[in-house]
CSV table of C-alpha atoms in Angstrom, one decimal:
chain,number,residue,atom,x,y,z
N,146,UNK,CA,0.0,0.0,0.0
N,147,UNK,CA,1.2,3.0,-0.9
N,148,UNK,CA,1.9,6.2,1.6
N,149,UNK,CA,-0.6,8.8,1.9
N,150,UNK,CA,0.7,11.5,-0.2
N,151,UNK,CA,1.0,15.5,1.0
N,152,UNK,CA,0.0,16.5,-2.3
N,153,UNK,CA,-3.7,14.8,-1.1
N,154,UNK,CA,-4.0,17.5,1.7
N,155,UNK,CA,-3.3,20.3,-0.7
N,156,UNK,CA,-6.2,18.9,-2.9
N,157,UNK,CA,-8.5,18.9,-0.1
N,158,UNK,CA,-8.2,22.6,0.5
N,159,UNK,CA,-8.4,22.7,-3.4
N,160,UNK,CA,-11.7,21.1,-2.9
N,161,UNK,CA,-12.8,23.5,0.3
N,162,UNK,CA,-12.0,26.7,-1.8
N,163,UNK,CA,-14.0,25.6,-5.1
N,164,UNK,CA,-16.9,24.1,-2.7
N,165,UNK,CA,-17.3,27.7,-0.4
N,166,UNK,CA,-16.3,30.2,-3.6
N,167,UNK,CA,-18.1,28.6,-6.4
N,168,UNK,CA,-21.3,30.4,-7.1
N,169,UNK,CA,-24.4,28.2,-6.9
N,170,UNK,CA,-26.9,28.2,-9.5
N,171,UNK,CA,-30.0,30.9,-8.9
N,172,UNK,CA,-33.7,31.0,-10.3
N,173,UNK,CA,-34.4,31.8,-13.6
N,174,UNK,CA,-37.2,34.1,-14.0
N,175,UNK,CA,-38.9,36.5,-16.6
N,176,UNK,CA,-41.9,36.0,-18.8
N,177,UNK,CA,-44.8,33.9,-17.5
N,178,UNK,CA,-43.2,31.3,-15.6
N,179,UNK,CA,-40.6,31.4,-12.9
N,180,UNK,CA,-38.2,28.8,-11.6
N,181,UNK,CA,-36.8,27.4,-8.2
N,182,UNK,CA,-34.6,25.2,-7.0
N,183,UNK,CA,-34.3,23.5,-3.4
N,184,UNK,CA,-31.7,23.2,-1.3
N,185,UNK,CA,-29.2,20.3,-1.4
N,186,UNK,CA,-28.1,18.2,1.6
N,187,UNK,CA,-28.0,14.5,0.4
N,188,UNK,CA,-25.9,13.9,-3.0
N,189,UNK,CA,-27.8,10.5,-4.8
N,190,UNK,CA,-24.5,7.6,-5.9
N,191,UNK,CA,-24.1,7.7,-9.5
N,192,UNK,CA,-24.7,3.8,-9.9
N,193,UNK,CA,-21.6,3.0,-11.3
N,194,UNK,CA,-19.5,4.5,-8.9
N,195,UNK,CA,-20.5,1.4,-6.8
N,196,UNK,CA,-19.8,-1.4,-9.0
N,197,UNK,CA,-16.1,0.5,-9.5
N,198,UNK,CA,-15.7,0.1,-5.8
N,199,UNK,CA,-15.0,4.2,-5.5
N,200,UNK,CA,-18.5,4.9,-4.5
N,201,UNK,CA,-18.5,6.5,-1.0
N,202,UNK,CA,-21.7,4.3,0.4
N,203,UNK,CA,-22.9,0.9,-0.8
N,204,UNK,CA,-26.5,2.1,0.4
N,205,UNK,CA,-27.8,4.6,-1.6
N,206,UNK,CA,-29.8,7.3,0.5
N,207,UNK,CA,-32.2,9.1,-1.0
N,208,UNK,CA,-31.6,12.3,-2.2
N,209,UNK,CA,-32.8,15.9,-4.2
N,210,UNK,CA,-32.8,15.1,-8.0
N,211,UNK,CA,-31.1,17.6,-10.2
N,212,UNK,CA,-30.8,17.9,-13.6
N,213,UNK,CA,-27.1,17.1,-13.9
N,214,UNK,CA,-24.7,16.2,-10.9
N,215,UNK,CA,-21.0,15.4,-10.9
N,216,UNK,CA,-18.6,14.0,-8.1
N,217,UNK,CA,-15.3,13.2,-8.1
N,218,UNK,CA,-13.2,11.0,-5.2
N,219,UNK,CA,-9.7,11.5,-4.1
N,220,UNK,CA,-8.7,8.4,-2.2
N,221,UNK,CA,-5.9,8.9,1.0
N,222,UNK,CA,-4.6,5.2,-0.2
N,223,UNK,CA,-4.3,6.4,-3.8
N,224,UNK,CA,-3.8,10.4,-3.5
N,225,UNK,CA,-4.9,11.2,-7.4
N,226,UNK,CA,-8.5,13.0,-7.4
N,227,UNK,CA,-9.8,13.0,-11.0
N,228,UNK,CA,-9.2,8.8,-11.8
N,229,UNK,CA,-12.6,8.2,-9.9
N,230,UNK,CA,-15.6,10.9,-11.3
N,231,UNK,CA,-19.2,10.3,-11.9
N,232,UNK,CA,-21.7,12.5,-13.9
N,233,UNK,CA,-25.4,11.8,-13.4
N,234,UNK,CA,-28.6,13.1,-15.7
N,235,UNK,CA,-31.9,13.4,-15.0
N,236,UNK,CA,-33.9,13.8,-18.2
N,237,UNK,CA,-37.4,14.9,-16.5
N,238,UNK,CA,-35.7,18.0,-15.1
N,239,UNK,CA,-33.5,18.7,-18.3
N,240,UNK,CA,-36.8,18.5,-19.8
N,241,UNK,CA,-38.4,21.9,-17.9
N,242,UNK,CA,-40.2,19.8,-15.7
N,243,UNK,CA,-43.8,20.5,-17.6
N,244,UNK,CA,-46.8,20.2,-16.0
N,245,UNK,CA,-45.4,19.7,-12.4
N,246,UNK,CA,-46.3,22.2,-9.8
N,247,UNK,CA,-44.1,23.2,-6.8
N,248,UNK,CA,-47.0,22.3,-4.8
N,249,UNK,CA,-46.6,18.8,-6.8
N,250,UNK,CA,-43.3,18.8,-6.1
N,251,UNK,CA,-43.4,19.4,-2.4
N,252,UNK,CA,-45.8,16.5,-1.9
N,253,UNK,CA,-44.1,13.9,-3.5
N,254,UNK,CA,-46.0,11.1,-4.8
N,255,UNK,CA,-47.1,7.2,-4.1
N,256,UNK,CA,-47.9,6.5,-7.8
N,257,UNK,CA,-44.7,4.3,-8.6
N,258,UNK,CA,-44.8,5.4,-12.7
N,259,UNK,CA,-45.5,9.2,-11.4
N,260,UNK,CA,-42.4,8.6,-9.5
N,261,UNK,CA,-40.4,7.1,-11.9
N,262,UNK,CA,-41.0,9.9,-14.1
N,263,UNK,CA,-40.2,12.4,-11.7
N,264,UNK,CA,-36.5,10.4,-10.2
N,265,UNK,CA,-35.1,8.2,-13.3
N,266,UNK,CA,-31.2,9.3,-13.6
N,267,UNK,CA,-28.5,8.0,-16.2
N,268,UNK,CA,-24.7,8.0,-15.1
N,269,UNK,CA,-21.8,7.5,-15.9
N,270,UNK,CA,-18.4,6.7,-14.2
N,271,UNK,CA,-14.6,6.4,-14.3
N,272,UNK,CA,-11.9,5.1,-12.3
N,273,UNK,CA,-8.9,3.3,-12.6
N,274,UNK,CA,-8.6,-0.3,-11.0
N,275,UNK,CA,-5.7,-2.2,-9.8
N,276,UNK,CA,-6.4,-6.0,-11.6
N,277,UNK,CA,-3.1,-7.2,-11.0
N,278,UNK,CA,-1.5,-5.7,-14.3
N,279,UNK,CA,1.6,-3.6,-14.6
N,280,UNK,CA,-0.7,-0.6,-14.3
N,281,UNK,CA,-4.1,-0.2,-13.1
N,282,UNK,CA,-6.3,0.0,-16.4
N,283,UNK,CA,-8.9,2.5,-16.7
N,284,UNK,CA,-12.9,1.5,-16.6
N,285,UNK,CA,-16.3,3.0,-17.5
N,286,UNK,CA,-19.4,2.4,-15.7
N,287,UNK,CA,-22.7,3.1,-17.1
N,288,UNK,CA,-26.1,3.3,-14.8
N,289,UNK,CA,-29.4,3.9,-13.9
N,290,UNK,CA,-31.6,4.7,-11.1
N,291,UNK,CA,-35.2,5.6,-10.0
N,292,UNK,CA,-37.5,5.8,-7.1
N,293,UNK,CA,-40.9,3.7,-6.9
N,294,UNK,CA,-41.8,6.1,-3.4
N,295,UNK,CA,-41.3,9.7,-3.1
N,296,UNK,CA,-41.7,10.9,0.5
N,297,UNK,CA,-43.6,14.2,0.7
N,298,UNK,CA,-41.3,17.1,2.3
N,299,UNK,CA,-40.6,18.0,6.0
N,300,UNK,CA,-42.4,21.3,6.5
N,301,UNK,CA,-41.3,21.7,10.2
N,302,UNK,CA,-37.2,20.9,9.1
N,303,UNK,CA,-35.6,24.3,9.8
N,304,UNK,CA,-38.7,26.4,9.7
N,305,UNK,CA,-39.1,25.1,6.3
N,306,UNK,CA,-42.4,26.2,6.0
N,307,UNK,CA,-42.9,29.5,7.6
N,308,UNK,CA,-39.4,30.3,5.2
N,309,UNK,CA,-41.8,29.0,2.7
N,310,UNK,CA,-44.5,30.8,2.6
N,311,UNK,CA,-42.5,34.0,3.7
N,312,UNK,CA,-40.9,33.4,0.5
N,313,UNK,CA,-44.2,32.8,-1.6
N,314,UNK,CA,-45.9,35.6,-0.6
N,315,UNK,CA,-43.1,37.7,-1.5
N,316,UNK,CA,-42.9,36.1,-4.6
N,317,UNK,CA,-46.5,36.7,-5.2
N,318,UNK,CA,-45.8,40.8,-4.5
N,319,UNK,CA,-43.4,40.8,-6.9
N,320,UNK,CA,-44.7,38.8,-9.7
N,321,UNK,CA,-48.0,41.6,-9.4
N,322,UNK,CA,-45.3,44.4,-9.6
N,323,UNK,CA,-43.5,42.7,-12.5
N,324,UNK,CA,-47.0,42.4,-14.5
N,325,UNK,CA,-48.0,45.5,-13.8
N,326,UNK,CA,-44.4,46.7,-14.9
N,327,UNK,CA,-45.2,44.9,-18.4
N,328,UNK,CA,-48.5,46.3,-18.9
N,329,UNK,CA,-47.2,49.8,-18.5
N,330,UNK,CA,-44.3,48.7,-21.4
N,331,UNK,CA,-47.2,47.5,-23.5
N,332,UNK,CA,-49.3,50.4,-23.3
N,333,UNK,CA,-46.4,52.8,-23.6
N,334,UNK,CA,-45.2,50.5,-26.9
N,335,UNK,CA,-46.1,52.6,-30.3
N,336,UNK,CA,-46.0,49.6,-32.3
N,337,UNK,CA,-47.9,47.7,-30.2
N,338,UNK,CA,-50.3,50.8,-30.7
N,339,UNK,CA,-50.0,50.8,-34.3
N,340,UNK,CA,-50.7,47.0,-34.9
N,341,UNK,CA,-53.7,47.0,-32.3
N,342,UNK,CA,-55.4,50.3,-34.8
N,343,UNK,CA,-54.3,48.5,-37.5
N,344,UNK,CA,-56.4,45.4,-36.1
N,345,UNK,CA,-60.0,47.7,-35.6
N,346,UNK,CA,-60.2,48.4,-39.5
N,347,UNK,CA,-58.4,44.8,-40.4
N,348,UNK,CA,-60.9,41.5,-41.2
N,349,UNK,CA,-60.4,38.0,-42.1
N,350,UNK,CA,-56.9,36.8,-42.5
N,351,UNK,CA,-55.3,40.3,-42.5
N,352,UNK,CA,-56.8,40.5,-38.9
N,353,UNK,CA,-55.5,37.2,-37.8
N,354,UNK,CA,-52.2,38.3,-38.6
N,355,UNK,CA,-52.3,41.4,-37.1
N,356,UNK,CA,-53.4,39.6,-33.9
N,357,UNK,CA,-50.6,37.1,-34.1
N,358,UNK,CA,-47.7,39.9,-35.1
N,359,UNK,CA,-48.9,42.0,-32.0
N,360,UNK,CA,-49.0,39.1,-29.7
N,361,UNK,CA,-45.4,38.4,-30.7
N,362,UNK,CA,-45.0,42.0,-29.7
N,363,UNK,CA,-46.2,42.0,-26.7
N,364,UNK,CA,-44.4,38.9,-25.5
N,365,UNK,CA,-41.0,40.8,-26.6
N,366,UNK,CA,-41.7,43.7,-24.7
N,367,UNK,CA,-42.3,41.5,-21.9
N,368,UNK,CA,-39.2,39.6,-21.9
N,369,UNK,CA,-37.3,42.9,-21.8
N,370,UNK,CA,-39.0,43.7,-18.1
N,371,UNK,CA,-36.9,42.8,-15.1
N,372,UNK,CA,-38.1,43.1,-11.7
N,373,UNK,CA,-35.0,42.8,-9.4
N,374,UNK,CA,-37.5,42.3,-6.1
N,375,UNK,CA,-39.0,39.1,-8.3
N,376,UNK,CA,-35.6,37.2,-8.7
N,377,UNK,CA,-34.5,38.0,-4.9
N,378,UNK,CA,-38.3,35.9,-3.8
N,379,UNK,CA,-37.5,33.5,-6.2
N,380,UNK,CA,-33.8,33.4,-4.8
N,381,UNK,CA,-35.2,32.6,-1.3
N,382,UNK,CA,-37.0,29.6,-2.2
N,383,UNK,CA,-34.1,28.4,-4.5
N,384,UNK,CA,-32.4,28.1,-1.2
N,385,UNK,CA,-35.0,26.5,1.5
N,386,UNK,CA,-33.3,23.0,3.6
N,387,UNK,CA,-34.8,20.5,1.9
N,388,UNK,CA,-35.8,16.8,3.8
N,389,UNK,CA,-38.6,14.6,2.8
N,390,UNK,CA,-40.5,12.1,5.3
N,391,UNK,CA,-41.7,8.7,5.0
N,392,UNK,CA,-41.2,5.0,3.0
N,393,UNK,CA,-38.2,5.8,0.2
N,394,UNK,CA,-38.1,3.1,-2.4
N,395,UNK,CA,-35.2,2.9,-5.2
N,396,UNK,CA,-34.3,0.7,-7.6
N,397,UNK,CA,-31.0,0.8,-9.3
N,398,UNK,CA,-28.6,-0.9,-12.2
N,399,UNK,CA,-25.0,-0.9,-14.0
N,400,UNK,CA,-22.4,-2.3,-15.9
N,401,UNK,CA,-19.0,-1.6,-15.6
N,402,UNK,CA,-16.1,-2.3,-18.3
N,403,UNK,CA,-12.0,-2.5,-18.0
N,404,UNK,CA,-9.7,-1.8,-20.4
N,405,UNK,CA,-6.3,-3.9,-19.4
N,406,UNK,CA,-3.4,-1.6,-20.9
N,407,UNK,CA,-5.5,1.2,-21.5
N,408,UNK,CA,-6.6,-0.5,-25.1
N,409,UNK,CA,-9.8,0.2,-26.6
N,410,UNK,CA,-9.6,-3.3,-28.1
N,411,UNK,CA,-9.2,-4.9,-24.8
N,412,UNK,CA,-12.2,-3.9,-23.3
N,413,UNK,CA,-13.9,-6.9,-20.9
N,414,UNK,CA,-17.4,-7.0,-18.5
N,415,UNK,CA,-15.8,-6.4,-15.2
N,416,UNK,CA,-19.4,-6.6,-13.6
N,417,UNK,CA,-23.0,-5.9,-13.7
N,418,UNK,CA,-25.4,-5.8,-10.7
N,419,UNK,CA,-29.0,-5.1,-10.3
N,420,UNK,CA,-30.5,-3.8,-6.4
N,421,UNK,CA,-32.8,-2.4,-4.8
N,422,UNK,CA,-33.0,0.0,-1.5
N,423,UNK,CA,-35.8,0.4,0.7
N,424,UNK,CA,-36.3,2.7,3.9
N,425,UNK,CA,-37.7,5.3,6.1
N,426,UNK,CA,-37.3,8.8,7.0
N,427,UNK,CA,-38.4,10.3,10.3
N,428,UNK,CA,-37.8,13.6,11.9
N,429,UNK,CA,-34.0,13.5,12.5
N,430,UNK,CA,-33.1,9.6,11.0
N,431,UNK,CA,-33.1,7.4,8.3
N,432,UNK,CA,-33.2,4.0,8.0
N,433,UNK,CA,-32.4,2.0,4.7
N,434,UNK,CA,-32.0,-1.6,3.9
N,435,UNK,CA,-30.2,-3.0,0.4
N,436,UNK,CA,-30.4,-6.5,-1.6
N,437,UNK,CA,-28.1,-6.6,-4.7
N,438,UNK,CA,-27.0,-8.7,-7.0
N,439,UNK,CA,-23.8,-8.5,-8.3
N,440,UNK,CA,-22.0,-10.9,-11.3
N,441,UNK,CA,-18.3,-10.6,-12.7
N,442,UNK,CA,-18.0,-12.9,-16.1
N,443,UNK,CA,-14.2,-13.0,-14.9
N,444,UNK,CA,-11.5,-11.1,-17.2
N,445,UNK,CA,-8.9,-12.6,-19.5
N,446,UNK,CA,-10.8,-16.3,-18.8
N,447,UNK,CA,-10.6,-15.7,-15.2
N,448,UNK,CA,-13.2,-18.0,-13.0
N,449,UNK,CA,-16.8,-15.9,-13.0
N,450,UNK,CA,-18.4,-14.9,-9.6
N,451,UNK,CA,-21.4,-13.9,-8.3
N,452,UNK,CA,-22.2,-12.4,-5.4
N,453,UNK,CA,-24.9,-10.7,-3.4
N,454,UNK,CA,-25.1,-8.2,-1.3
N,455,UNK,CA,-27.3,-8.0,2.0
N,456,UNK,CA,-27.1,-4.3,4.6
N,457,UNK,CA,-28.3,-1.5,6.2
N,458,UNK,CA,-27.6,2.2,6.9
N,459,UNK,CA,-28.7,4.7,9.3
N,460,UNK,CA,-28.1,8.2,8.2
N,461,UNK,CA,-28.8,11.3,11.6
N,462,UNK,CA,-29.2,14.9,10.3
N,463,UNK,CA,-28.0,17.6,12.4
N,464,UNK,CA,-30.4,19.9,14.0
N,465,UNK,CA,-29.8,22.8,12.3
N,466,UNK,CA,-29.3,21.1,8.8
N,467,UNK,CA,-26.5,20.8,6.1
N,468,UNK,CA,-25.2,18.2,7.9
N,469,UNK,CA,-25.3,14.3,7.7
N,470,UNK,CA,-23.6,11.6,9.7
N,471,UNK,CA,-23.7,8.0,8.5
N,472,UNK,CA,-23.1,4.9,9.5
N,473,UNK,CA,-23.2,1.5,7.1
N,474,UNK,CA,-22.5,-2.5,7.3
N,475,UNK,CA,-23.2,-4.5,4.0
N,476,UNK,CA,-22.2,-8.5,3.8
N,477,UNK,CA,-21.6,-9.8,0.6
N,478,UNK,CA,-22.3,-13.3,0.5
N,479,UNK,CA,-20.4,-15.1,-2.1
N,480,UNK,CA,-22.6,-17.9,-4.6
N,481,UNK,CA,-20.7,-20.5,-6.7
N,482,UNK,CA,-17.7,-20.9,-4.2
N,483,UNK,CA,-16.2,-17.3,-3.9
N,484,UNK,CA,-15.3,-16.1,-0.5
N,485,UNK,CA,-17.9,-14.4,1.5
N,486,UNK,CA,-17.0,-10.2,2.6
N,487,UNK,CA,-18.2,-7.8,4.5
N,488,UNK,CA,-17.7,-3.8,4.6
N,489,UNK,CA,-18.4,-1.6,7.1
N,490,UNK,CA,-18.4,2.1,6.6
N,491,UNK,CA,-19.0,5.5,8.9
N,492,UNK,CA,-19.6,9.0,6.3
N,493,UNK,CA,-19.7,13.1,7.1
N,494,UNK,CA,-21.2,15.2,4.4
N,495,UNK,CA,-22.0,18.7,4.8
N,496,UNK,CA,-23.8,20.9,2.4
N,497,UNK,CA,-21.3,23.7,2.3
N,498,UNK,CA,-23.9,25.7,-0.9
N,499,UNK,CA,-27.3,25.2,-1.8
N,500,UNK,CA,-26.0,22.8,-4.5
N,501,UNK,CA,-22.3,21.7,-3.1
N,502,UNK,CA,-21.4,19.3,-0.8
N,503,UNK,CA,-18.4,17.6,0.8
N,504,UNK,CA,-18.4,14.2,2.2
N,505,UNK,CA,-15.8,11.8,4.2
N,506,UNK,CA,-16.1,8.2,4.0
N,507,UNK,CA,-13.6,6.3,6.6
N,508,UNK,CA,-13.6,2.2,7.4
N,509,UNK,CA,-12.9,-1.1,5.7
N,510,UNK,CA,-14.0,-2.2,2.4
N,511,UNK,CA,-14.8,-5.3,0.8
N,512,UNK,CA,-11.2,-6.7,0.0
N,513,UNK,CA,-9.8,-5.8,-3.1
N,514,UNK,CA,-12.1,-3.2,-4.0
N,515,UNK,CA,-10.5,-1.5,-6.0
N,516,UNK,CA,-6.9,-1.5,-4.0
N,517,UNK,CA,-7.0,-3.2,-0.8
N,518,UNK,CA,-9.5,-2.7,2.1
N,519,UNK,CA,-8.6,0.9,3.4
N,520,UNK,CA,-11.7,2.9,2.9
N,521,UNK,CA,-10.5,6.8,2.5
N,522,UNK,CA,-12.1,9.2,0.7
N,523,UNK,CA,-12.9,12.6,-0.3
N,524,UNK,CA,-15.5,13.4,-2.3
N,525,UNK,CA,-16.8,16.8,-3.7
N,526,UNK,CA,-20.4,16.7,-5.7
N,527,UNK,CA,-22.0,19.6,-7.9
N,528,UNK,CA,-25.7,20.2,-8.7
N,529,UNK,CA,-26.6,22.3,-12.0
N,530,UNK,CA,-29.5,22.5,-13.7
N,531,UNK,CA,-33.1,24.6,-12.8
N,532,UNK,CA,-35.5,22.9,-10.3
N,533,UNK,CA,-39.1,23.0,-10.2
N,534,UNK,CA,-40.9,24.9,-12.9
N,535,UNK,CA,-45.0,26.3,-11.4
N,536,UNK,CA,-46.7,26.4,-14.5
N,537,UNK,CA,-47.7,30.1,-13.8
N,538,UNK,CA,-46.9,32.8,-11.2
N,539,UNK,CA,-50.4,33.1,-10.4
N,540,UNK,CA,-50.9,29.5,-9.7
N,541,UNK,CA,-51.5,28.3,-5.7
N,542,UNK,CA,-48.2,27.3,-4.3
N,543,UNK,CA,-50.0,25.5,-1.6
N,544,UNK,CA,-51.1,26.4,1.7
């Protein structure tokens, strides 16, 4: 095993100062609809992260969705940072999230295609694995997750919902200024004037296109209004503590392939697995359960193994929020004559921006995976992408 390098420590403060100075992602609003985005204190695993054996937890918890998330590890045993990153997509919320209402959104769902909809996220990941070669050889992992349940959020967690509804009503004030901002820009508008006289003496399809060229008009002038107050109420729900109550249900999958001396043309199944994690949320814990199945078709005519995986988790949130401790055990009992192993596992992450956190992961993992049993790592995750899209400013947020 390898020393811990001093070069690691300078890549942790790297992380620090990119995690506190980075600027996180703010509502988009103008025009008829308007924007927001939740809080972040539980990063979802990218899939394949796991089946690489860089993945921080075994059990995923579950977490905010977000249009597009990247992580990357450093490991103390290792000391590089970018061999092990992950990028995860959610197509529902790169899709403007149509049709869902933060109200919606707040409430979660019990529907298990609803929820499916709302939670399915692609991912990919990379790392470099130690097989026994001259060099470690790099690997891809592609995967997928969803949730079947979708707890409904924690209105009492932090003052959640007092912030809320502070927030909306605000929100509501300034959406009324910001109309009444874009009337007085329409009215004041000469060619919005001249097509709407042209329209009184117009008929038939001459009128219709009047109607249509002024309508365009009057969405352009609208688009040019800004109301500062609007984005700064908008702002404040983009950055409410977020935690959801209640039975959590996921379902997840991947495949991972090697590439022995970095060859294209080498490329081998390292393994593939299938699970499933199950749980529940209550006011300051949660408590998940995993079954997995794992196969390796064994590389360069290697003997194939199978495996599955059997554990728990119990995740405590801090009082005052952006602030998770964890603590895991998952035994992996081996089928067709492999050796049975165990890994046990303790995690701090800490939300350090609405959409940035840091998390440590320290105890023993299953042997060999990917190089040795030390369990050391660092890991920095990113949310981008809009949240949840009202379909109309006017529209009830809920009570």
């Amino acid at each position: 095993m390898t020393r811990l390098r001093p070069a690691l420590a300078l890549w942790a403060l790297a992380l620090w100062a990119l995690a506190l100075l980075a600027p996180p992602a703010h509502a988009q609003l103008g025009g008829p609809d308007t924007t927001v985005t939740v809080a972040l204190l539980r990063a979802p695993e990218a899939p394949g992260s796991l089946l690489l054996g860089g993945a921080p937890s075994a059990v995923e918890a579950p977490g905010s969705i977000r249009a597009l998330a990247v992580s990357t590890v450093a490991r103390a045993t290792e000391g590089t940072l970018f061999d092990a990153v992950a990028v995860q997509l959610a197509p529902f919320w790169l899709g403007g999230i149509a049709g869902l209402s933060y109200a919606d959104y707040e409430a979660g769902t019990s529907a298990p295609v609803e929820a499916v909809r709302r939670t399915l996220a692609v991912s990919a990941a990379t790392d470099r694995l130690d097989l026994g070669l001259a060099e470690p050889a790099p690997a891809v992992a592609l995967g997928a997750r969803a949730s079947l349940l979708i707890g409904a959020i924690d209105r009492g967690y932090q003052g959640y919902g007092a912030r809320r509804d502070s927030a909306v009503a605000a929100l509501r004030v300034a959406t009324t200024a910001f109309r009444q901002a874009v009337e007085r820009a329409q009215a004041a508008d000469a060619e919005i004037q001249r097509l709407t006289e042209e329209i009184r003496s117009a008929s038939g399809a001459q009128r219709r296109a009047l109607i249509e060229a002024r309508s365009d008009r009057e969405a352009a002038v609208a688009r040019g209004v800004e109301v500062a107050a609007q984005a700064g109420a908008a702002g404040a729900i983009g950055t409410l503590p977020e935690r959801r109550l209640g039975v959590s249900w996921d379902v997840a999958g991947a495949w991972a392939v090697v590439f022995p001396g970095s060859a294209f043309d080498n490329a081998e199944t390292y393994r593939w697995g299938a699970w499933t994690t199950a749980g529940v949320t209550g006011r300051s814990a949660t408590l998940l359960g995993v079954a997995r199945y794992l196969r390796e078709p064994g590389l360069s005519g290697r003997r194939s193994e199978a495996a599955v995986d059997l554990g728990g988790r119990l995740l405590w949130d801090a009082p005052r929020g952006g602030v998770t401790v964890s603590a895991e055990g998952v035994y992996r009992v081996g089928l067709s004559g492999a050796e049975d192993r165990y890994r046990v596992a303790g995690e701090l992450s800490v939300a350090v921006a609405p959409d940035r956190a840091l998390s440590f992961t320290l105890g023993r993992d299953f042997d060999g995976e990917p190089t040795g049993n030390v369990l050391a790592l660092l890991r920095l995750v990113a949310h981008f992408g809009e949240g949840v899209a009202a379909p109309s400013l006017a529209s009830p947020l809920g009570p």
